[in-house]
Amino acid sequence: MSDDGQIIAGFSKLGKREKIKWIAKNFLYANPIEVLNEFAGFWHDNIEAQKLLDGFSENTITNFPVPFGIAPNFMINGKVFAVPMVTEESSVVAAASNAAKFWLTRGGFESTVLSTVKIGQVHFIYRGQKEKLFSFFRDIKQDLIAGVKSITSKMEERGGGIKDLELIDFTETEKDYYQIRGYFETVDSMGANFINSCLEEFGVMLTDKIVASPQFTDQEKEVEIIMCILSNYTPECLVKCEVSCKVEELGTFDDGRISAQEFAEKIKRAVRIAIIDPYRATTHNKGVMNGIDSVVIATGNDFRAVESCAHTYACRDGQYRSLSDCTISDGIFSFTLTLPIAIGTVGGLTSLHPLAKRSLELLGNPNARQLMEVIAAVGLAQNFAALRSLTTVGIQKGHMKMHLTNICAQFQATDEETEKAKVHFGDKTISVSAVRDYIDSLRTKS
Ligand code: MEV
């Protein structure tokens, strides 16, 4: 394939229509008008609303709609929520709703925020006497904190700020490499900008102070700041959620074929497998994140940050393991999820995206701690729903049922054909080929 025309200067300066025409011509080899109409079909009718969306990113040509659903009946810490969930995966919202309803009559979800500390790092190179650096750092630590007062004062008024700074020696593993690790409380904001601004200032101050100090030799003064950035690993921004009940209150499963005790043990065994085997743990935690990401996205938070942190936390002891745990003790079944969730309820997209604002309103305008509690509950519900299906009737039955509409759409089924397919497959195994054959048979008949 020739790349004539495929390389462009100033793409960002083109208008939306020109951008679309250019990709249609050079990459889609399609009629530019048809392509334009397709993309334009997803533009917001309201020009101001579209302008807002365009501003969130760069080189925007259209919007990419994903379903926004509601999982009702979530009782969390004694309060009932209708939880907003944004996901493209069929069966995620239904599974969360089912689990929410199941636990609604069994005491609901108990969520507790264990800590809310966030972390940032100044990575730097220092070629000199280690002891001198450590003693100097002890002397200037409070000055560093005082030196960012203009950045921290507003945050302090809200109850946040810098909790501590620590100098860490990495020279055993990387020559001359040290790190200032900062511990921050960012209250209701995710705090990325706040943390990064403080860190960059620390980097400048550290260099300036070392250069100005007579303690250091000329060589030692050549401090090299490598980078200043928050860490998305926040093991001390932790929330724990639990559901529990007497084993017999779990009821029976698979039309009475599985007793409450058997079910409890199956769930416990399934969790145990995800604790000992990383292959299973990855899928198990993916199920947890199906729920977590959906709410994180619906509330305008950064799901990549939450994801990467969760997975690092899952291997904090050196092996990737389940984020949830299950115990059966003295006749009580308990299922818990503990993970770090660094999110915010003010600033960023949370207050800019109209649907993120609505999601937060739907949740009663929670503060960050309350939102962490809700998100953890949805993660636990999702995990419970997946394990309940997997250990009883299997995942495909429910999953394919939810997926049936998608499969029908794949074959351009009419509403009438889809409705007929739902009835037909009510008690049958669903597969793509079975649905195709069924739709073909309907069309042949008519
Ligand atoms: C599918 O998106 C998620 C599951 O695979 C999770 C699990 O296996 O626990 C069903």
Coordinates of C-alpha atoms and ligand atoms in Angstrom, one line a residue:
M1 CA 0.0 0.0 0.0
S2 CA 1.4 3.4 -0.9
D3 CA 1.5 6.0 1.8
D4 CA 0.9 8.8 -0.6
G5 CA -1.4 11.2 1.1
Q6 CA -1.4 9.2 4.3
I7 CA 1.0 11.5 6.0
I8 CA -0.2 15.0 6.9
A9 CA 1.1 18.2 8.5
G10 CA -1.4 20.3 10.4
F11 CA -4.1 17.7 10.8
S12 CA -5.2 19.3 14.1
K13 CA -5.8 22.6 12.3
L14 CA -8.4 21.1 9.9
G15 CA -12.0 21.4 10.7
K16 CA -14.0 18.3 11.7
R17 CA -15.5 17.8 8.2
E18 CA -12.1 18.2 6.6
K19 CA -10.5 15.7 9.0
I20 CA -13.3 13.2 8.1
K21 CA -12.9 13.7 4.4
W22 CA -9.2 13.3 4.7
I23 CA -9.4 9.9 6.5
A24 CA -12.2 8.8 4.2
K25 CA -10.0 9.5 1.2
N26 CA -6.7 8.2 2.5
F27 CA -7.6 5.4 4.8
L28 CA -11.1 4.2 4.2
Y29 CA -11.1 4.5 0.5
A30 CA -14.8 5.2 0.8
N31 CA -17.2 7.8 -0.5
P32 CA -16.3 10.9 1.7
I33 CA -19.9 12.0 1.9
E34 CA -21.1 8.7 3.2
V35 CA -18.3 8.6 5.8
L36 CA -19.0 12.2 6.8
N37 CA -22.7 11.4 7.2
E38 CA -21.9 8.3 9.3
F39 CA -19.6 10.2 11.7
A40 CA -21.8 13.3 11.7
G41 CA -24.7 11.1 12.7
F42 CA -23.1 10.8 16.1
W43 CA -22.5 14.5 16.6
H44 CA -24.5 16.1 19.4
D45 CA -27.6 18.1 18.1
N46 CA -26.7 20.8 20.6
I47 CA -23.7 22.8 19.3
E48 CA -22.6 24.0 22.7
A49 CA -22.7 20.4 24.1
Q50 CA -20.6 19.2 21.2
K51 CA -18.1 22.0 21.7
L52 CA -17.8 20.8 25.3
L53 CA -17.1 17.2 24.2
D54 CA -14.7 18.4 21.5
G55 CA -12.7 20.2 24.2
F56 CA -12.1 17.1 26.3
S57 CA -9.7 15.7 23.7
E58 CA -7.9 16.5 20.5
N59 CA -8.5 15.8 16.8
T60 CA -12.1 14.9 17.7
I61 CA -14.2 13.9 14.7
T62 CA -17.2 12.5 16.4
N63 CA -18.5 10.9 19.6
F64 CA -18.4 7.2 20.5
P65 CA -21.6 6.4 22.4
V66 CA -21.5 3.6 25.0
P67 CA -24.6 2.5 26.9
F68 CA -25.3 4.3 30.2
G69 CA -27.3 1.9 32.4
I70 CA -28.6 1.8 36.0
A71 CA -28.2 -0.9 38.5
P72 CA -31.0 -0.3 41.1
N73 CA -31.5 -1.7 44.6
F74 CA -27.9 -1.3 45.8
M75 CA -28.1 -1.1 49.6
I76 CA -24.7 0.2 50.7
N77 CA -24.1 1.1 54.3
G78 CA -27.8 1.1 55.0
K79 CA -28.7 3.5 52.1
V80 CA -30.2 2.4 48.8
F81 CA -28.6 3.6 45.5
A82 CA -29.5 3.4 41.9
V83 CA -26.0 3.1 40.5
P84 CA -25.0 4.6 37.1
M85 CA -22.9 2.2 35.0
V86 CA -21.3 2.9 31.7
T87 CA -20.3 -0.3 29.9
E88 CA -20.4 -1.8 26.5
E89 CA -20.4 -5.4 27.8
S90 CA -23.8 -7.0 27.8
S91 CA -24.8 -8.7 31.1
V92 CA -22.6 -6.5 33.3
V93 CA -25.4 -4.2 34.4
A94 CA -27.9 -7.1 34.7
A95 CA -25.4 -9.1 36.8
A96 CA -24.7 -6.2 39.1
S97 CA -28.5 -5.6 39.5
N98 CA -29.1 -9.2 40.3
A99 CA -26.4 -9.3 42.9
A100 CA -27.6 -6.0 44.4
K101 CA -31.1 -7.4 44.7
F102 CA -29.8 -10.7 46.2
W103 CA -27.9 -8.8 48.9
L104 CA -30.7 -6.3 49.5
T105 CA -32.6 -8.8 51.6
R106 CA -29.5 -10.1 53.3
G107 CA -28.2 -6.9 54.9
G108 CA -26.7 -5.2 51.9
F109 CA -23.1 -4.1 51.3
E110 CA -20.9 -2.7 54.1
S111 CA -18.2 -0.5 52.7
T112 CA -15.4 1.2 54.7
V113 CA -12.7 3.5 53.5
L114 CA -9.5 2.4 55.2
S115 CA -7.2 5.2 54.1
T116 CA -7.1 8.0 51.5
V117 CA -3.4 8.8 51.0
K118 CA -2.0 9.4 47.5
I119 CA 1.6 9.3 46.4
G120 CA 3.9 11.3 44.1
Q121 CA 7.6 11.0 43.2
V122 CA 10.5 13.2 42.3
H123 CA 13.0 10.9 40.6
F124 CA 16.5 12.2 40.6
I125 CA 20.2 11.4 40.2
Y126 CA 22.7 12.5 42.8
R127 CA 26.4 11.6 42.4
G128 CA 27.8 12.1 45.9
Q129 CA 27.9 11.1 49.5
K130 CA 24.7 9.4 50.5
E131 CA 24.8 10.4 54.2
K132 CA 25.2 14.0 53.3
L133 CA 22.1 13.9 51.1
F134 CA 20.0 12.2 53.7
S135 CA 21.0 14.6 56.5
F136 CA 20.5 17.6 54.1
F137 CA 17.0 16.3 53.2
R138 CA 16.1 16.0 56.8
D139 CA 17.1 19.7 57.3
I140 CA 15.2 21.0 54.3
K141 CA 12.1 18.8 54.4
Q142 CA 9.9 21.3 56.1
D143 CA 11.2 24.1 53.9
L144 CA 10.2 22.0 50.8
I145 CA 6.7 21.7 52.3
A146 CA 6.5 25.4 53.2
G147 CA 7.8 26.3 49.7
V148 CA 4.7 25.0 48.0
K149 CA 2.3 26.8 50.4
S150 CA 0.8 28.8 47.5
I151 CA -0.2 25.5 45.9
T152 CA -1.3 23.7 49.1
S153 CA -3.1 26.4 51.1
K154 CA -6.5 26.0 49.3
M155 CA -6.2 22.2 49.7
E156 CA -5.3 22.6 53.4
E157 CA -8.5 24.7 53.9
R158 CA -10.4 21.7 52.6
G159 CA -8.6 19.3 55.0
G160 CA -5.9 18.1 52.7
G161 CA -2.3 18.8 51.9
I162 CA 1.1 17.2 52.1
K163 CA 1.3 14.5 54.8
D164 CA 4.9 13.6 54.6
L165 CA 8.0 13.5 52.3
E166 CA 10.5 10.7 52.4
L167 CA 13.9 10.3 50.7
I168 CA 14.4 6.8 49.3
D169 CA 17.7 5.3 48.2
F170 CA 17.5 3.2 45.0
T171 CA 21.3 3.2 44.3
E172 CA 21.6 -0.6 45.0
T173 CA 19.4 -1.3 41.9
E174 CA 20.1 1.9 39.8
K175 CA 23.4 3.8 40.1
D176 CA 23.0 7.2 41.8
Y177 CA 19.2 7.1 41.7
Y178 CA 17.1 8.5 44.6
Q179 CA 13.5 9.4 44.9
I180 CA 11.5 11.8 47.0
R181 CA 8.3 10.1 47.8
G182 CA 5.5 12.5 48.7
Y183 CA 2.3 11.5 50.6
F184 CA -0.7 13.6 49.8
E185 CA -4.3 14.0 51.0
T186 CA -6.4 15.4 48.2
V187 CA -9.8 15.2 49.9
D188 CA -12.5 15.1 47.2
S189 CA -10.4 15.7 44.2
M190 CA -8.4 13.0 42.3
G191 CA -5.6 15.5 42.9
A192 CA -3.3 14.7 39.9
N193 CA -2.7 18.4 39.1
F194 CA -2.2 19.3 42.7
I195 CA 0.3 16.5 43.3
N196 CA 2.2 17.1 40.1
S197 CA 2.4 20.8 40.7
C198 CA 3.9 20.2 44.2
L199 CA 6.3 17.6 42.9
E200 CA 7.7 19.8 40.1
E201 CA 8.2 22.6 42.6
F202 CA 10.0 20.1 44.9
G203 CA 12.3 19.2 42.1
V204 CA 13.3 22.8 41.4
M205 CA 13.7 23.6 45.1
L206 CA 15.8 20.5 45.8
T207 CA 18.2 21.4 43.0
D208 CA 18.4 25.1 44.0
K209 CA 19.0 24.3 47.6
I210 CA 21.7 21.8 46.9
V211 CA 23.4 24.2 44.5
A212 CA 23.2 27.0 47.1
S213 CA 24.6 24.8 50.0
P214 CA 28.3 25.0 50.8
Q215 CA 28.1 21.4 52.1
F216 CA 28.2 20.0 48.6
T217 CA 31.1 19.7 46.2
D218 CA 30.7 20.9 42.6
Q219 CA 30.1 17.4 41.4
E220 CA 27.5 16.8 44.1
K221 CA 25.7 19.9 43.0
E222 CA 25.0 18.4 39.6
V223 CA 21.7 17.0 40.7
E224 CA 19.7 15.7 37.7
I225 CA 15.9 15.7 38.1
I226 CA 14.7 12.9 35.9
M227 CA 10.9 13.4 36.4
C228 CA 8.3 14.5 38.8
I229 CA 5.0 12.7 38.6
L230 CA 2.3 11.2 40.8
S231 CA 2.2 7.4 41.2
N232 CA -1.0 5.7 40.2
Y233 CA -0.2 3.0 42.7
T234 CA -2.0 4.1 45.8
P235 CA -2.1 1.2 48.2
E236 CA -3.0 3.6 51.0
C237 CA -6.1 4.9 49.3
L238 CA -7.9 1.8 50.2
V239 CA -11.6 0.7 50.5
K240 CA -13.0 -2.6 51.8
C241 CA -16.5 -3.8 51.1
E242 CA -18.2 -6.8 52.6
V243 CA -21.4 -8.8 52.3
S244 CA -22.2 -11.5 54.8
C245 CA -25.1 -13.6 56.0
K246 CA -25.8 -16.9 57.7
V247 CA -25.1 -19.7 55.2
E248 CA -28.7 -21.0 55.2
E249 CA -29.9 -17.4 54.3
L250 CA -28.1 -17.8 51.0
G251 CA -30.9 -20.1 49.8
T252 CA -30.6 -22.8 47.2
F253 CA -29.4 -22.6 43.6
D254 CA -30.0 -24.2 40.2
D255 CA -33.6 -25.1 41.0
G256 CA -32.8 -26.5 44.4
R257 CA -30.0 -28.8 43.1
I258 CA -27.4 -26.8 45.0
S259 CA -27.8 -26.3 48.8
A260 CA -26.8 -23.1 50.6
Q261 CA -23.9 -24.9 52.2
E262 CA -22.7 -26.3 48.9
F263 CA -23.0 -22.9 47.2
A264 CA -21.0 -21.2 50.0
E265 CA -18.3 -23.7 49.7
K266 CA -18.2 -23.5 45.9
I267 CA -17.8 -19.7 46.1
K268 CA -15.1 -20.1 48.7
R269 CA -13.3 -22.6 46.5
A270 CA -13.6 -20.4 43.4
V271 CA -12.1 -17.5 45.3
R272 CA -9.3 -19.7 46.7
I273 CA -8.4 -20.8 43.1
A274 CA -8.2 -17.1 42.1
I275 CA -5.9 -16.5 45.2
I276 CA -3.5 -19.3 44.2
D277 CA -3.5 -19.2 40.3
P278 CA -2.7 -16.0 38.4
Y279 CA -4.4 -17.2 35.3
R280 CA -7.7 -17.5 37.1
A281 CA -7.0 -14.4 39.2
T282 CA -6.7 -12.3 36.1
T283 CA -10.2 -13.3 34.9
H284 CA -11.6 -13.1 38.4
N285 CA -10.4 -9.6 38.8
K286 CA -11.5 -8.7 35.3
G287 CA -15.0 -9.5 36.6
V288 CA -14.5 -7.2 39.6
M289 CA -13.3 -4.4 37.3
N290 CA -16.3 -4.8 35.0
G291 CA -18.3 -3.3 37.8
I292 CA -15.7 -0.9 39.1
D293 CA -14.8 0.7 35.7
S294 CA -18.4 1.1 34.8
V295 CA -19.1 3.4 37.7
V296 CA -15.7 5.1 37.5
I297 CA -16.5 6.0 33.9
A298 CA -20.0 7.0 34.6
T299 CA -18.8 9.5 37.3
G300 CA -16.1 11.0 35.0
N301 CA -13.1 9.4 36.7
D302 CA -9.9 8.0 35.3
F303 CA -10.5 4.3 34.8
R304 CA -7.0 3.6 33.5
A305 CA -5.6 4.9 36.8
V306 CA -8.0 2.8 38.8
E307 CA -7.3 -0.3 36.7
S308 CA -3.5 -0.1 36.8
C309 CA -3.6 0.5 40.5
A310 CA -5.9 -2.4 41.2
H311 CA -3.7 -4.9 39.3
T312 CA -0.5 -3.7 41.0
Y313 CA -2.2 -4.1 44.3
A314 CA -3.4 -7.6 43.3
C315 CA 0.3 -8.6 43.1
R316 CA 1.6 -6.7 46.2
D317 CA 3.1 -9.9 47.7
G318 CA 4.9 -10.8 44.5
Q319 CA 2.1 -13.0 42.9
Y320 CA -1.0 -11.8 41.1
R321 CA -4.0 -12.8 43.2
S322 CA -7.7 -12.3 43.7
L323 CA -8.8 -8.9 45.0
S324 CA -11.7 -10.6 46.8
D325 CA -11.8 -13.1 49.6
C326 CA -14.3 -15.4 51.1
T327 CA -14.7 -17.1 54.5
I328 CA -17.2 -19.4 56.1
S329 CA -16.9 -19.3 59.8
D330 CA -19.4 -20.3 62.6
G331 CA -22.1 -20.7 59.9
I332 CA -21.5 -17.2 58.5
F333 CA -20.7 -16.7 54.8
S334 CA -18.6 -13.6 54.3
F335 CA -17.4 -12.2 50.9
T336 CA -15.1 -9.2 50.8
L337 CA -13.3 -7.0 48.3
T338 CA -10.4 -4.8 49.3
L339 CA -8.7 -2.6 46.8
P340 CA -7.3 1.0 46.3
I341 CA -9.6 3.3 44.3
A342 CA -8.2 6.8 43.7
I343 CA -11.1 8.9 42.4
G344 CA -12.5 12.3 42.9
T345 CA -15.9 13.9 43.0
V346 CA -14.8 17.5 42.3
G347 CA -12.7 18.8 39.5
G348 CA -11.7 17.3 36.1
L349 CA -14.5 15.7 34.1
T350 CA -16.6 15.1 37.2
S351 CA -17.9 18.7 37.0
L352 CA -17.5 19.2 33.3
H353 CA -19.2 16.2 31.7
P354 CA -23.0 16.7 32.0
L355 CA -23.6 13.0 32.4
A356 CA -20.8 12.6 35.0
K357 CA -22.5 15.4 36.9
R358 CA -25.8 13.6 36.6
S359 CA -24.3 10.3 37.8
L360 CA -22.9 12.0 40.9
E361 CA -26.3 13.6 41.5
L362 CA -27.9 10.2 41.2
L363 CA -25.6 8.9 43.9
G364 CA -26.5 11.8 46.2
N365 CA -23.5 14.0 45.3
P366 CA -21.1 11.8 47.4
N367 CA -17.7 12.9 48.6
A368 CA -14.7 10.9 47.3
R369 CA -14.8 8.5 50.3
Q370 CA -18.5 7.8 49.7
L371 CA -17.9 7.3 46.0
M372 CA -15.1 4.8 46.8
E373 CA -17.6 2.9 49.0
V374 CA -20.2 2.7 46.2
I375 CA -17.6 1.7 43.6
A376 CA -16.2 -1.1 45.8
A377 CA -19.7 -2.4 46.4
V378 CA -20.4 -2.6 42.7
G379 CA -17.1 -4.4 42.2
L380 CA -18.0 -6.9 44.9
A381 CA -21.5 -7.4 43.5
Q382 CA -20.1 -8.0 40.0
N383 CA -17.6 -10.6 41.3
F384 CA -20.3 -12.3 43.3
A385 CA -22.7 -12.4 40.3
A386 CA -19.9 -13.9 38.1
L387 CA -18.9 -16.6 40.7
R388 CA -22.6 -17.4 41.3
S389 CA -23.1 -18.2 37.6
L390 CA -19.8 -19.9 37.1
T391 CA -20.2 -22.2 40.1
T392 CA -23.9 -23.1 39.5
V393 CA -25.4 -22.9 36.0
G394 CA -22.3 -21.7 34.1
I395 CA -21.7 -18.3 32.6
Q396 CA -22.9 -18.9 29.1
K397 CA -26.6 -19.3 29.8
G398 CA -27.0 -15.8 31.3
H399 CA -24.3 -14.2 29.2
M400 CA -25.6 -15.5 25.8
K401 CA -29.2 -14.6 26.8
M402 CA -28.0 -11.0 27.3
H403 CA -25.9 -11.2 24.1
L404 CA -28.8 -12.5 22.0
T405 CA -30.0 -9.0 21.0
N406 CA -26.4 -8.2 19.8
I407 CA -26.3 -11.4 17.8
C408 CA -29.7 -10.6 16.2
A409 CA -28.4 -7.1 15.4
Q410 CA -25.4 -8.7 13.7
F411 CA -27.8 -10.4 11.3
Q412 CA -29.8 -7.2 10.8
A413 CA -32.8 -8.8 12.5
T414 CA -36.0 -6.7 12.7
D415 CA -37.6 -6.0 16.1
E416 CA -40.1 -8.7 15.3
E417 CA -37.5 -11.3 14.5
T418 CA -35.5 -10.4 17.7
E419 CA -38.6 -10.8 19.8
K420 CA -39.3 -14.2 18.2
A421 CA -35.7 -15.2 18.8
K422 CA -36.0 -14.3 22.5
V423 CA -39.0 -16.5 22.8
H424 CA -37.5 -19.3 20.8
F425 CA -34.2 -19.4 22.7
G426 CA -35.9 -19.0 26.1
D427 CA -35.1 -22.7 26.9
K428 CA -32.4 -23.4 24.3
T429 CA -28.6 -23.1 24.0
I430 CA -27.7 -19.8 22.3
S431 CA -24.8 -19.7 19.8
V432 CA -24.1 -17.3 16.9
S433 CA -24.7 -20.1 14.4
A434 CA -28.0 -21.2 16.1
V435 CA -29.3 -17.7 16.0
R436 CA -28.3 -17.2 12.4
D437 CA -30.0 -20.5 11.4
Y438 CA -33.1 -19.5 13.3
I439 CA -33.3 -16.0 11.7
D440 CA -32.7 -17.6 8.2
S441 CA -35.6 -20.1 8.9
L442 CA -37.9 -17.2 9.9
R443 CA -37.0 -15.4 6.7
T444 CA -37.5 -18.5 4.5
K445 CA -40.9 -19.1 6.0
S446 CA -42.0 -15.5 5.3
Ligands
MEV1 C1 -16.6 -11.5 31.9 O1 -16.5 -10.2 31.5 C2 -16.1 -11.6 33.4 C3 -16.0 -13.0 33.9 O2 -15.2 -13.8 33.1 C4 -15.5 -12.9 35.3 C5 -15.1 -14.2 36.0 O3 -14.8 -15.2 35.3 O4 -15.1 -14.3 37.2 C6 -17.4 -13.7 33.9

